[in-house]
Short mmCIF file of C-alpha atoms in Angstrom, two decimals:
data_model
loop_
_atom_site.label_atom_id
_atom_site.label_comp_id
_atom_site.label_asym_id
_atom_site.label_seq_id
_atom_site.Cartn_x
_atom_site.Cartn_y
_atom_site.Cartn_z
CA MET E 8 -29.80 70.00 128.96
CA ILE E 9 -33.01 67.57 130.22
CA TYR E 10 -30.66 64.68 129.62
CA ALA E 11 -27.53 66.00 131.41
CA LEU E 12 -29.65 66.64 134.61
CA VAL E 13 -31.06 63.19 134.43
CA LEU E 14 -27.98 61.18 132.92
CA HIS E 15 -26.86 60.02 136.80
CA PRO E 16 -30.42 58.74 138.01
CA ALA E 17 -31.75 57.68 134.44
CA LEU E 18 -28.60 55.39 133.90
CA HIS E 19 -28.54 54.26 137.89
CA ASP E 20 -32.08 53.11 137.33
CA LEU E 21 -31.67 51.59 133.71
CA LEU E 22 -28.04 49.99 133.53
CA PRO E 23 -28.67 47.02 136.20
CA ALA E 24 -30.93 45.20 133.84
CA SER E 25 -28.48 45.34 131.33
CA LEU E 26 -25.00 44.56 133.87
CA GLY E 27 -26.85 42.13 136.56
CA ARG E 28 -25.62 44.82 139.05
CA SER E 29 -25.90 48.14 140.65
CA ALA E 30 -24.14 50.70 138.24
CA THR E 31 -20.66 52.40 139.92
CA ASP E 32 -19.93 56.01 138.65
CA VAL E 33 -17.46 54.33 136.11
CA ASP E 34 -20.18 52.43 134.26
CA ILE E 35 -22.60 55.61 134.32
CA GLY E 36 -19.58 57.69 133.00
CA TRP E 37 -19.25 55.17 130.33
CA TYR E 38 -22.65 54.35 129.14
CA GLY E 39 -23.49 57.92 129.54
CA GLY E 40 -20.86 58.70 127.13
CA ILE E 41 -21.96 55.99 124.35
CA ILE E 42 -25.54 57.80 124.60
CA PHE E 43 -23.97 61.11 124.33
CA SER E 44 -21.81 59.80 121.55
CA ILE E 45 -25.13 58.64 119.47
CA PHE E 46 -27.11 61.89 120.22
CA LEU E 47 -24.18 63.81 118.22
CA ILE E 48 -24.26 61.32 115.49
CA GLY E 49 -28.11 61.72 115.01
CA TRP E 50 -27.57 65.62 115.79
CA ALA E 51 -25.37 65.58 112.52
CA ILE E 52 -27.07 63.58 110.30
CA GLY E 53 -30.33 65.54 111.32
CA GLY E 54 -28.54 68.84 110.82
CA VAL E 55 -27.20 67.96 107.46
CA GLY E 56 -29.94 65.95 106.12
CA PHE E 57 -32.29 68.96 107.12
CA GLY E 58 -30.50 71.88 105.90
CA VAL E 59 -30.77 70.06 102.45
CA VAL E 60 -34.56 69.84 102.62
CA ALA E 61 -34.68 73.57 104.08
CA ASP E 62 -33.16 74.85 101.02
CA ARG E 63 -35.13 72.61 99.08
CA PHE E 64 -38.29 73.19 100.23
CA GLY E 65 -38.36 76.16 102.74
CA ARG E 66 -37.33 76.80 106.05
CA THR E 67 -40.71 77.47 107.34
CA LYS E 68 -42.05 74.18 106.93
CA THR E 69 -38.35 72.51 107.84
CA LEU E 70 -38.82 73.89 111.29
CA ILE E 71 -42.31 72.69 111.96
CA MET E 72 -41.13 69.39 110.97
CA THR E 73 -38.09 69.23 113.58
CA ILE E 74 -39.71 70.90 116.03
CA LEU E 75 -42.07 68.04 115.86
CA ILE E 76 -39.81 65.45 115.36
CA TYR E 77 -37.84 66.89 118.94
CA ALA E 78 -40.86 67.17 120.85
CA ILE E 79 -41.77 63.53 119.88
CA PHE E 80 -39.16 61.39 120.82
CA THR E 81 -38.25 63.66 123.63
CA GLY E 82 -41.53 62.38 125.44
CA MET E 83 -40.98 58.91 124.34
CA ALA E 84 -37.66 58.63 126.14
CA ALA E 85 -39.56 58.53 129.17
CA LEU E 86 -40.63 55.21 128.27
CA SER E 87 -36.71 53.60 128.15
CA GLU E 88 -36.59 50.45 130.06
CA SER E 89 -32.79 49.86 129.05
CA TRP E 90 -30.00 52.22 128.41
CA TRP E 91 -29.84 51.50 124.80
CA GLN E 92 -33.62 52.37 124.27
CA LEU E 93 -33.22 55.59 126.05
CA ALA E 94 -29.86 55.67 123.44
CA GLY E 95 -32.32 55.30 120.68
CA TYR E 96 -34.63 57.46 121.23
CA ARG E 97 -31.82 60.45 121.85
CA PHE E 98 -30.82 59.42 118.44
CA LEU E 99 -34.24 60.64 117.09
CA THR E 100 -34.64 63.32 119.21
CA ALA E 101 -31.18 64.64 117.90
CA LEU E 102 -32.45 64.71 114.14
CA GLY E 103 -34.79 67.06 115.23
CA ILE E 104 -32.35 69.29 117.09
CA GLY E 105 -29.98 69.47 114.24
CA GLY E 106 -32.59 70.53 111.67
CA GLU E 107 -34.04 73.14 113.88
CA TRP E 108 -30.88 74.98 114.41
CA ALA E 109 -29.97 74.86 110.05
CA ALA E 110 -33.70 76.14 109.28
CA GLY E 111 -33.42 78.96 111.88
CA ALA E 112 -29.63 80.11 111.25
CA ALA E 113 -30.22 80.42 107.94
CA MET E 114 -34.13 82.42 108.27
CA VAL E 115 -32.60 84.88 110.68
CA ALA E 116 -29.70 85.56 108.94
CA GLU E 117 -31.91 86.32 105.63
CA VAL E 118 -34.79 88.24 107.44
CA TRP E 119 -32.53 90.73 109.39
CA PRO E 120 -31.36 93.81 108.36
CA GLU E 121 -27.47 93.38 107.23
CA GLU E 122 -26.07 95.69 110.37
CA LYS E 123 -28.43 94.48 112.91
CA ARG E 124 -27.72 90.39 111.78
CA ALA E 125 -24.96 89.67 114.02
CA ARG E 126 -27.01 90.72 116.95
CA ALA E 127 -30.01 88.69 116.00
CA ALA E 128 -27.93 85.27 115.23
CA GLY E 129 -26.93 86.32 119.18
CA ILE E 130 -30.25 86.41 120.75
CA LEU E 131 -30.75 83.35 118.72
CA GLN E 132 -28.13 81.51 120.09
CA SER E 133 -29.50 82.99 123.50
CA ALA E 134 -31.89 81.06 123.29
CA TRP E 135 -30.14 77.96 123.94
CA ALA E 136 -29.49 79.45 127.61
CA ALA E 137 -33.08 80.17 127.98
CA GLY E 138 -33.94 76.24 127.37
CA PHE E 139 -30.78 75.27 129.95
CA PHE E 140 -32.85 77.66 132.49
CA LEU E 141 -36.11 76.31 131.59
CA ALA E 142 -35.10 72.52 131.70
CA ALA E 143 -33.36 73.59 135.05
CA THR E 144 -36.44 74.87 136.79
CA PHE E 145 -38.69 71.72 135.71
CA TYR E 146 -35.94 69.32 137.34
CA LEU E 147 -36.12 71.69 140.55
CA LEU E 148 -40.15 71.37 140.25
CA LEU E 149 -40.47 67.67 139.49
CA ARG E 150 -37.20 66.02 141.11
CA GLU E 151 -39.62 64.43 143.60
CA TYR E 152 -41.38 62.60 140.25
CA GLY E 153 -38.59 60.68 138.71
CA TRP E 154 -36.41 61.46 135.81
CA GLN E 155 -39.24 60.45 133.35
CA SER E 156 -41.20 63.27 134.32
CA LEU E 157 -38.87 65.44 132.80
CA PHE E 158 -38.73 63.84 129.53
CA LEU E 159 -42.26 64.11 129.27
CA VAL E 160 -41.67 68.48 129.61
CA GLY E 161 -40.15 68.12 126.56
CA ILE E 162 -43.52 67.10 124.70
CA LEU E 163 -44.41 71.10 125.36
CA PRO E 164 -42.47 72.76 121.97
CA ALA E 165 -44.75 70.66 119.93
CA PHE E 166 -47.07 73.47 120.41
CA VAL E 167 -44.77 75.81 119.09
CA ALA E 168 -44.69 74.21 115.78
CA LEU E 169 -48.49 75.31 115.47
CA LEU E 170 -47.03 78.93 116.12
CA VAL E 171 -44.77 78.80 113.69
CA ARG E 172 -47.34 77.11 111.30
CA LEU E 173 -49.59 80.28 111.95
CA TRP E 174 -47.20 83.00 112.39
CA VAL E 175 -43.98 82.79 110.32
CA LYS E 176 -43.36 83.26 106.32
CA GLU E 177 -40.70 82.28 104.29
CA PRO E 178 -37.90 84.45 103.99
CA ASP E 179 -38.37 86.64 100.78
CA ARG E 180 -34.58 85.67 99.82
CA TRP E 181 -35.43 82.34 99.89
CA VAL E 182 -38.55 82.47 97.91
CA LYS E 183 -36.94 84.88 95.06
CA ALA E 184 -33.58 82.18 95.18
CA HIS E 185 -35.81 79.20 95.10
CA ALA E 186 -37.91 80.57 92.27
CA LEU E 187 -34.50 81.35 90.01
CA GLU E 188 -33.51 77.50 90.91
CA LEU E 189 -36.56 76.49 89.47
CA GLN E 190 -36.63 78.35 86.36
CA SER E 191 -32.94 77.01 85.94
CA GLY E 192 -33.36 73.39 86.39
CA ALA E 193 -30.65 73.78 89.40
CA ALA E 194 -32.88 73.14 91.98
CA GLN E 195 -32.21 69.26 91.17
CA GLN E 196 -28.29 69.66 91.67
CA VAL E 197 -26.63 67.93 94.85
CA LYS E 198 -26.21 71.08 96.79
CA ILE E 199 -23.62 69.16 99.37
CA LEU E 200 -21.54 68.45 96.19
CA GLU E 201 -21.24 72.23 96.19
CA LEU E 202 -19.73 72.98 99.14
CA PHE E 203 -16.47 71.77 98.13
CA HIS E 204 -16.12 73.54 94.77
CA GLY E 205 -14.34 76.41 93.88
CA ASN E 206 -14.57 79.33 96.61
CA LEU E 207 -16.57 77.69 99.14
CA ARG E 208 -14.17 74.66 99.73
CA ARG E 209 -12.17 76.78 102.41
CA ALA E 210 -15.30 78.62 103.87
CA THR E 211 -16.66 74.57 104.28
CA TRP E 212 -13.61 73.19 105.87
CA VAL E 213 -12.58 76.24 108.08
CA GLY E 214 -16.36 76.56 109.47
CA SER E 215 -16.34 72.49 110.07
CA THR E 216 -13.25 72.74 111.71
CA LEU E 217 -14.68 75.33 114.18
CA ALA E 218 -17.89 73.82 114.76
CA PHE E 219 -15.99 70.55 115.32
CA VAL E 220 -13.79 72.16 118.23
CA ALA E 221 -16.76 74.06 119.83
CA VAL E 222 -19.19 70.78 119.91
CA PHE E 223 -16.19 68.69 121.00
CA GLY E 224 -15.07 70.72 124.03
CA LEU E 225 -18.74 71.26 125.04
CA TRP E 226 -19.93 68.14 124.81
CA GLY E 227 -16.65 66.36 125.96
CA ALA E 228 -16.13 68.31 128.75
CA THR E 229 -18.73 71.19 130.09
CA ASN E 230 -21.56 69.04 129.57
CA TRP E 231 -20.26 66.86 132.53
CA THR E 232 -20.50 69.56 135.45
CA PRO E 233 -23.77 67.96 136.78
CA THR E 234 -21.55 64.62 137.47
CA LEU E 235 -18.52 67.23 138.67
CA ILE E 236 -20.69 68.43 140.91
CA ARG E 237 -21.84 65.26 142.31
CA ALA E 238 -18.22 64.36 142.87
CA LEU E 239 -17.19 66.83 144.92
CA PRO E 240 -16.09 66.09 148.36
CA ASP E 241 -18.86 68.21 149.94
CA MET E 242 -21.25 66.62 148.32
CA GLN E 243 -20.49 63.30 149.47
CA GLY E 244 -22.92 62.17 152.33
CA LEU E 245 -25.82 64.72 151.57
CA GLN E 246 -29.24 63.23 150.44
CA ALA E 247 -30.27 63.09 147.13
CA ALA E 248 -32.72 65.58 146.84
CA GLU E 249 -29.87 67.88 148.44
CA ILE E 250 -27.42 66.88 145.73
CA LYS E 251 -30.31 67.51 143.15
CA THR E 252 -30.66 70.67 144.40
CA TYR E 253 -27.04 71.87 144.03
CA VAL E 254 -26.71 70.72 140.70
CA VAL E 255 -29.57 72.72 139.21
CA TYR E 256 -27.64 75.50 141.18
CA ALA E 257 -24.52 74.96 139.42
CA THR E 258 -26.25 74.79 136.17
CA MET E 259 -28.07 78.28 136.20
CA VAL E 260 -24.51 79.91 137.20
CA LEU E 261 -23.00 78.17 134.31
CA ASN E 262 -25.73 79.35 131.72
CA VAL E 263 -25.64 82.70 133.27
CA GLY E 264 -22.19 83.03 131.67
CA ALA E 265 -23.37 81.48 128.94
CA LEU E 266 -25.83 84.00 128.08
CA ALA E 267 -23.91 86.80 128.83
CA GLY E 268 -21.07 85.04 126.00
CA TYR E 269 -23.70 84.93 123.61
CA LEU E 270 -25.06 88.19 123.43
CA SER E 271 -21.63 89.31 123.60
CA PHE E 272 -20.60 87.41 120.55
CA GLY E 273 -22.01 89.51 117.98
CA PRO E 274 -21.19 93.46 119.29
CA LEU E 275 -17.87 91.87 119.89
CA ALA E 276 -17.74 90.30 115.92
CA ASP E 277 -18.96 93.98 114.32
CA ARG E 278 -16.46 95.91 116.64
CA PHE E 279 -13.00 93.69 116.17
CA GLY E 280 -14.08 90.78 113.43
CA ARG E 281 -15.23 87.02 113.52
CA ARG E 282 -12.22 85.50 113.79
CA ALA E 283 -10.75 87.87 116.68
CA VAL E 284 -13.62 86.76 118.48
CA PHE E 285 -13.36 82.85 117.52
CA ALA E 286 -10.11 83.06 118.90
CA PHE E 287 -10.59 84.63 122.15
CA MET E 288 -13.21 82.44 122.81
CA CYS E 289 -11.11 78.96 121.80
CA ALA E 290 -8.25 80.62 124.59
CA GLY E 291 -10.54 81.63 127.18
CA SER E 292 -12.19 77.97 126.72
CA LEU E 293 -8.71 76.32 126.88
CA VAL E 294 -7.78 77.80 129.83
CA MET E 295 -10.97 77.89 131.87
CA VAL E 296 -11.84 74.02 131.61
CA PRO E 297 -9.02 72.88 133.79
CA VAL E 298 -8.96 75.93 135.84
CA THR E 299 -12.73 74.88 136.70
CA PHE E 300 -12.24 71.36 136.57
CA LEU E 301 -9.32 70.72 138.58
CA ALA E 302 -8.57 73.23 141.00
CA PRO E 303 -11.47 73.81 143.23
CA ARG E 304 -12.73 71.57 145.68
CA GLU E 305 -15.40 73.23 147.54
CA TYR E 306 -18.81 73.42 145.41
CA GLU E 307 -18.52 77.40 146.45
CA HIS E 308 -15.55 77.73 144.58
CA VAL E 309 -16.98 75.75 141.54
CA LEU E 310 -19.81 78.38 141.42
CA LEU E 311 -17.75 81.22 140.85
CA LEU E 312 -15.51 79.87 138.01
CA LEU E 313 -18.40 78.27 135.99
CA PRO E 314 -19.91 81.25 134.85
CA ILE E 315 -16.87 82.33 133.39
CA LEU E 316 -16.12 79.25 131.39
CA GLY E 317 -19.76 79.35 130.73
CA PHE E 318 -19.26 82.62 128.69
CA PHE E 319 -16.07 80.98 126.75
CA ASN E 320 -17.26 77.52 126.18
CA ASN E 321 -21.02 78.24 125.35
CA GLY E 322 -20.92 81.34 124.13
CA ILE E 323 -18.25 80.61 121.25
CA PHE E 324 -21.96 78.98 119.89
CA SER E 325 -22.86 82.29 119.23
CA GLY E 326 -20.65 82.90 116.22
CA PHE E 327 -21.86 80.24 114.44
CA PRO E 328 -25.25 81.66 113.25
CA ILE E 329 -23.37 85.00 112.37
CA TYR E 330 -20.52 83.42 110.38
CA LEU E 331 -21.91 80.27 108.55
CA PRO E 332 -24.61 81.86 106.53
CA GLU E 333 -22.30 84.77 105.91
CA LEU E 334 -20.05 81.99 103.96
CA TYR E 335 -22.57 80.80 101.60
CA PRO E 336 -24.91 82.39 98.91
CA THR E 337 -29.03 81.81 99.72
CA ARG E 338 -29.58 78.59 97.56
CA ILE E 339 -27.18 76.74 99.63
CA ARG E 340 -27.10 78.56 102.89
CA ALA E 341 -29.12 76.28 105.25
CA THR E 342 -27.09 73.25 103.50
CA GLY E 343 -23.95 75.11 104.21
CA ALA E 344 -24.65 76.14 107.54
CA GLY E 345 -25.89 73.05 108.40
CA PHE E 346 -22.96 71.11 107.19
CA CYS E 347 -20.34 72.80 108.56
CA PHE E 348 -22.56 73.32 112.52
CA ASN E 349 -23.13 69.57 112.38
CA ALA E 350 -21.02 67.49 109.83
CA GLY E 351 -17.84 67.56 112.92
CA ARG E 352 -20.40 66.12 114.91
CA VAL E 353 -19.46 62.78 113.36
CA LEU E 354 -16.28 63.28 114.65
CA ALA E 355 -17.13 64.87 117.93
CA SER E 356 -19.42 62.28 118.83
CA VAL E 357 -16.45 60.11 120.16
CA GLY E 358 -15.73 63.27 122.82
CA PRO E 359 -18.39 62.16 125.21
CA PHE E 360 -17.27 58.70 124.84
CA LEU E 361 -13.76 59.42 125.14
CA THR E 362 -14.68 61.09 127.91
CA GLY E 363 -16.02 57.96 129.39
CA TYR E 364 -12.57 56.12 128.54
CA LEU E 365 -10.61 59.20 130.00
CA VAL E 366 -12.56 58.67 133.69
CA ALA E 367 -11.22 55.25 133.65
CA ALA E 368 -8.23 55.57 132.83
CA LEU E 369 -7.17 59.17 134.58
CA GLY E 370 -9.49 58.36 137.54
CA SER E 371 -11.73 61.58 137.81
CA PHE E 372 -14.19 63.84 135.63
CA GLY E 373 -11.71 67.13 136.20
CA ARG E 374 -8.63 65.09 134.64
CA ALA E 375 -10.76 63.67 131.67
CA ALA E 376 -12.77 66.83 131.11
CA SER E 377 -8.57 69.09 131.47
CA ALA E 378 -7.51 66.76 128.42
CA ILE E 379 -10.60 67.08 126.59
CA ALA E 380 -10.02 71.00 126.59
CA LEU E 381 -6.89 70.18 124.36
CA ILE E 382 -8.75 70.54 121.42
CA TYR E 383 -9.39 74.13 121.78
CA LEU E 384 -5.32 74.38 120.05
CA LEU E 385 -7.19 73.38 117.14
CA GLY E 386 -9.61 76.23 117.02
CA LEU E 387 -6.60 78.16 117.29
CA LEU E 388 -4.57 77.27 114.70
CA ILE E 389 -7.49 76.96 112.37
CA LEU E 390 -8.53 80.49 112.39
CA PRO E 391 -5.44 81.68 110.54
CA PHE E 392 -6.93 80.65 107.49
CA ALA E 393 -11.01 81.34 108.06
CA PRO E 394 -12.38 84.30 105.78
CA GLU E 395 -13.22 87.20 107.36
CA THR E 396 -16.74 88.32 106.80
CA ARG E 397 -17.18 91.24 109.11
CA GLY E 398 -18.67 94.01 107.14
CA ARG E 399 -19.85 92.65 103.64
CA PRO E 400 -23.14 92.14 102.86
CA LEU E 401 -24.94 88.44 102.90
CA PRO E 402 -24.06 86.65 99.50
CA GLU E 403 -26.92 86.36 97.24
#
């Protein structure tokens, strides 16, 4: 969210050195999309790679390592002097982000009791919205100090790594499963290959496709909300500081809806099943992206629609820490969840890049985002093939 908030001012400052002229909105859309895409590729590599690390060496050790990677390279992004340097730092930051999720989702699934696991995973994903609120708050507090100051705030999570080291122990499920692997010699097997054998093959393809749809829709459409706000007619002619404030308020109301979506997915999934709620979120996103990005012309109208969009478009992500760990046994749980949630990001990385192209072709961020929203049809088409895991114990 830090990057989404400072995208416009950062590239406004960094692009002239490469372009030899002032940057236009089309330039910012194009290069901003490239950086988003590079970021998603790093996220995918980190999620898959550190998922394997978490299964082999433990969830806690992996969390510490990935939090430090995130904190160090987010802070270093403040040193960027060109757009490609910013892209490089964002790639390295993303390695840590992907790994954090893979280790954390597996840990929460393995520690919580069966009957509370879905709600616990929803709480885990709601931390995403909390992070958005923190980013927006720091943006308001530091808006007079330049975009670099917000990246420096990203160093703070390094202190969380110390708390993890002191207070968080490995889940008993993993400790027992890892001991059995070492005794049998299975710990040296290539775990990713197991995801495509036997009964796990269908789960892997379905889980990866659903995650691809959610990521493609979020990064290709909704994460351009700050840029959409800046392009509204009633934002024209305002001072830069005023526009920044309006952007932050819009981001906050979007995440109010997102928080409701994160916390609602677990209870809904326990009552109606995982597949039904994924379908609900995909259908809602398919409708709300074009409604939000095309229909309103005034800032107040956008504020009314953004929470509903956030509920669906962001809320769908709460399904992944619930559903993906339920598909795999303990010895490959982080590998499987990390692969599914992140492998699709390689394909989804074209989403922001495609949005930048569509902005130039269609003439506005609203039309480009609405075209991207058609990806949710793929989610609805793949769901009949998804295994239903409601009421089943976590596989050992």
